Amino acid sequence: MQAEQLDKIIHMRLVRTMVTALLELEHDMYQLFIVYKRGEPVLYVQLLKALYGTVWVARLFYEVLKKQLVDMGFKINPYDTCVANKIIEGKQCTIIWH
């Protein structure tokens, strides 16, 4: 999963209070990377993992869930990709997520 995430480079911009907090924690480590825009400290970082609450995380969740369901024998509905079906002991099992 992490290797899949790393094929897309994602940067994040930290400003004001977050930068100030990081400087208070590890001033020597972060000071070299701080830039000032309009007089305020800004720090640009590259994420190694997806950040909770972003569209990228939602997409990663979808891809992982879809792969797990397909690996378990479910077939993804081509018309609604958030629906998976499988026949189990002669009965249809449908999983729907959103």
PDB file of C-alpha atoms in Angstrom:
ATOM      1  CA  MET A   1       0.000   0.000   0.000  1.00  0.00           C
ATOM      2  CA  GLN A   2       2.687   2.533   0.936  1.00  0.00           C
ATOM      3  CA  ALA A   3       4.606   1.866  -2.296  1.00  0.00           C
ATOM      4  CA  GLU A   4       1.422   2.641  -4.244  1.00  0.00           C
ATOM      5  CA  GLN A   5       1.077   5.919  -2.382  1.00  0.00           C
ATOM      6  CA  LEU A   6       4.629   6.977  -3.168  1.00  0.00           C
ATOM      7  CA  ASP A   7       4.160   6.870  -6.940  1.00  0.00           C
ATOM      8  CA  LYS A   8       2.389  10.227  -6.643  1.00  0.00           C
ATOM      9  CA  ILE A   9       4.309  13.021  -4.953  1.00  0.00           C
ATOM     10  CA  ILE A  10       2.093  15.114  -2.709  1.00  0.00           C
ATOM     11  CA  HIS A  11       3.218  18.360  -1.116  1.00  0.00           C
ATOM     12  CA  MET A  12       1.578  20.223   1.727  1.00  0.00           C
ATOM     13  CA  ARG A  13       1.932  23.851   2.768  1.00  0.00           C
ATOM     14  CA  LEU A  14       2.091  24.555   6.505  1.00  0.00           C
ATOM     15  CA  VAL A  15       1.519  28.134   7.672  1.00  0.00           C
ATOM     16  CA  ARG A  16       1.405  30.359  10.739  1.00  0.00           C
ATOM     17  CA  THR A  17       0.563  28.479  13.937  1.00  0.00           C
ATOM     18  CA  MET A  18       1.687  25.079  12.649  1.00  0.00           C
ATOM     19  CA  VAL A  19       5.069  26.452  11.585  1.00  0.00           C
ATOM     20  CA  THR A  20       5.452  28.302  14.883  1.00  0.00           C
ATOM     21  CA  ALA A  21       4.688  25.104  16.824  1.00  0.00           C
ATOM     22  CA  LEU A  22       7.238  23.118  14.814  1.00  0.00           C
ATOM     23  CA  LEU A  23       9.859  25.796  15.416  1.00  0.00           C
ATOM     24  CA  GLU A  24       9.181  25.672  19.143  1.00  0.00           C
ATOM     25  CA  LEU A  25       9.587  21.884  19.155  1.00  0.00           C
ATOM     26  CA  GLU A  26      12.663  21.537  16.916  1.00  0.00           C
ATOM     27  CA  HIS A  27      13.925  24.984  15.969  1.00  0.00           C
ATOM     28  CA  ASP A  28      17.279  23.874  14.558  1.00  0.00           C
ATOM     29  CA  MET A  29      15.728  21.111  12.440  1.00  0.00           C
ATOM     30  CA  TYR A  30      13.034  23.233  10.762  1.00  0.00           C
ATOM     31  CA  GLN A  31      14.562  26.717  10.626  1.00  0.00           C
ATOM     32  CA  LEU A  32      16.561  25.937   7.466  1.00  0.00           C
ATOM     33  CA  PHE A  33      13.383  25.058   5.547  1.00  0.00           C
ATOM     34  CA  ILE A  34      11.144  27.970   6.588  1.00  0.00           C
ATOM     35  CA  VAL A  35      10.375  30.617   3.974  1.00  0.00           C
ATOM     36  CA  TYR A  36       8.485  33.839   4.579  1.00  0.00           C
ATOM     37  CA  LYS A  37       5.527  34.859   2.425  1.00  0.00           C
ATOM     38  CA  ARG A  38       3.993  38.262   3.182  1.00  0.00           C
ATOM     39  CA  GLY A  39       5.868  38.281   6.475  1.00  0.00           C
ATOM     40  CA  GLU A  40       4.477  34.946   7.696  1.00  0.00           C
ATOM     41  CA  PRO A  41       6.442  31.704   8.105  1.00  0.00           C
ATOM     42  CA  VAL A  42       5.651  28.948   5.589  1.00  0.00           C
ATOM     43  CA  LEU A  43       6.982  25.391   5.436  1.00  0.00           C
ATOM     44  CA  TYR A  44       6.518  23.139   2.398  1.00  0.00           C
ATOM     45  CA  VAL A  45       6.709  19.405   3.101  1.00  0.00           C
ATOM     46  CA  GLN A  46       6.445  16.243   1.015  1.00  0.00           C
ATOM     47  CA  LEU A  47       4.018  13.673   2.422  1.00  0.00           C
ATOM     48  CA  LEU A  48       5.119  10.041   2.666  1.00  0.00           C
ATOM     49  CA  LYS A  49       1.587   8.808   3.322  1.00  0.00           C
ATOM     50  CA  ALA A  50      -1.840  10.070   2.384  1.00  0.00           C
ATOM     51  CA  LEU A  51      -3.356  12.641   4.704  1.00  0.00           C
ATOM     52  CA  TYR A  52      -6.671  11.815   6.388  1.00  0.00           C
ATOM     53  CA  GLY A  53      -9.561  13.836   5.003  1.00  0.00           C
ATOM     54  CA  THR A  54      -8.190  14.374   1.511  1.00  0.00           C
ATOM     55  CA  VAL A  55      -9.593  13.142  -1.774  1.00  0.00           C
ATOM     56  CA  TRP A  56      -6.391  11.106  -2.219  1.00  0.00           C
ATOM     57  CA  VAL A  57      -7.142   9.130   0.969  1.00  0.00           C
ATOM     58  CA  ALA A  58     -10.682   8.416  -0.204  1.00  0.00           C
ATOM     59  CA  ARG A  59      -9.299   7.089  -3.488  1.00  0.00           C
ATOM     60  CA  LEU A  60      -6.732   4.912  -1.680  1.00  0.00           C
ATOM     61  CA  PHE A  61      -9.473   3.483   0.565  1.00  0.00           C
ATOM     62  CA  TYR A  62     -11.595   2.680  -2.485  1.00  0.00           C
ATOM     63  CA  GLU A  63      -8.711   0.956  -4.286  1.00  0.00           C
ATOM     64  CA  VAL A  64      -7.777  -1.159  -1.248  1.00  0.00           C
ATOM     65  CA  LEU A  65     -11.385  -2.170  -0.529  1.00  0.00           C
ATOM     66  CA  LYS A  66     -12.031  -3.005  -4.184  1.00  0.00           C
ATOM     67  CA  LYS A  67      -8.888  -5.158  -4.370  1.00  0.00           C
ATOM     68  CA  GLN A  68      -9.808  -7.033  -1.176  1.00  0.00           C
ATOM     69  CA  LEU A  69     -13.327  -7.728  -2.427  1.00  0.00           C
ATOM     70  CA  VAL A  70     -12.100  -8.901  -5.845  1.00  0.00           C
ATOM     71  CA  ASP A  71      -9.516 -11.125  -4.102  1.00  0.00           C
ATOM     72  CA  MET A  72     -12.425 -12.650  -2.126  1.00  0.00           C
ATOM     73  CA  GLY A  73     -14.257 -13.459  -5.370  1.00  0.00           C
ATOM     74  CA  PHE A  74     -16.617 -10.486  -5.602  1.00  0.00           C
ATOM     75  CA  LYS A  75     -17.282  -8.840  -8.956  1.00  0.00           C
ATOM     76  CA  ILE A  76     -17.437  -5.064  -9.097  1.00  0.00           C
ATOM     77  CA  ASN A  77     -20.564  -3.748 -10.815  1.00  0.00           C
ATOM     78  CA  PRO A  78     -19.494  -1.991 -14.045  1.00  0.00           C
ATOM     79  CA  TYR A  79     -22.363   0.514 -13.769  1.00  0.00           C
ATOM     80  CA  ASP A  80     -21.885   1.405 -10.103  1.00  0.00           C
ATOM     81  CA  THR A  81     -18.327   0.827  -8.933  1.00  0.00           C
ATOM     82  CA  CYS A  82     -19.344   1.030  -5.262  1.00  0.00           C
ATOM     83  CA  VAL A  83     -21.324  -2.206  -5.543  1.00  0.00           C
ATOM     84  CA  ALA A  84     -19.800  -5.689  -5.432  1.00  0.00           C
ATOM     85  CA  ASN A  85     -21.613  -9.002  -5.929  1.00  0.00           C
ATOM     86  CA  LYS A  86     -20.801 -12.640  -5.239  1.00  0.00           C
ATOM     87  CA  ILE A  87     -22.833 -15.839  -5.272  1.00  0.00           C
ATOM     88  CA  ILE A  88     -22.328 -17.635  -1.942  1.00  0.00           C
ATOM     89  CA  GLU A  89     -23.984 -21.037  -1.458  1.00  0.00           C
ATOM     90  CA  GLY A  90     -26.437 -20.281  -4.247  1.00  0.00           C
ATOM     91  CA  LYS A  91     -27.473 -16.868  -2.897  1.00  0.00           C
ATOM     92  CA  GLN A  92     -26.371 -13.451  -4.076  1.00  0.00           C
ATOM     93  CA  CYS A  93     -24.340 -11.412  -1.606  1.00  0.00           C
ATOM     94  CA  THR A  94     -24.188  -7.698  -2.434  1.00  0.00           C
ATOM     95  CA  ILE A  95     -21.928  -5.194  -0.734  1.00  0.00           C
ATOM     96  CA  ILE A  96     -22.630  -1.516  -1.236  1.00  0.00           C
ATOM     97  CA  TRP A  97     -20.460   1.299   0.082  1.00  0.00           C
ATOM     98  CA  HIS A  98     -20.292   5.049  -0.296  1.00  0.00           C
TER      99      HIS A  98
END
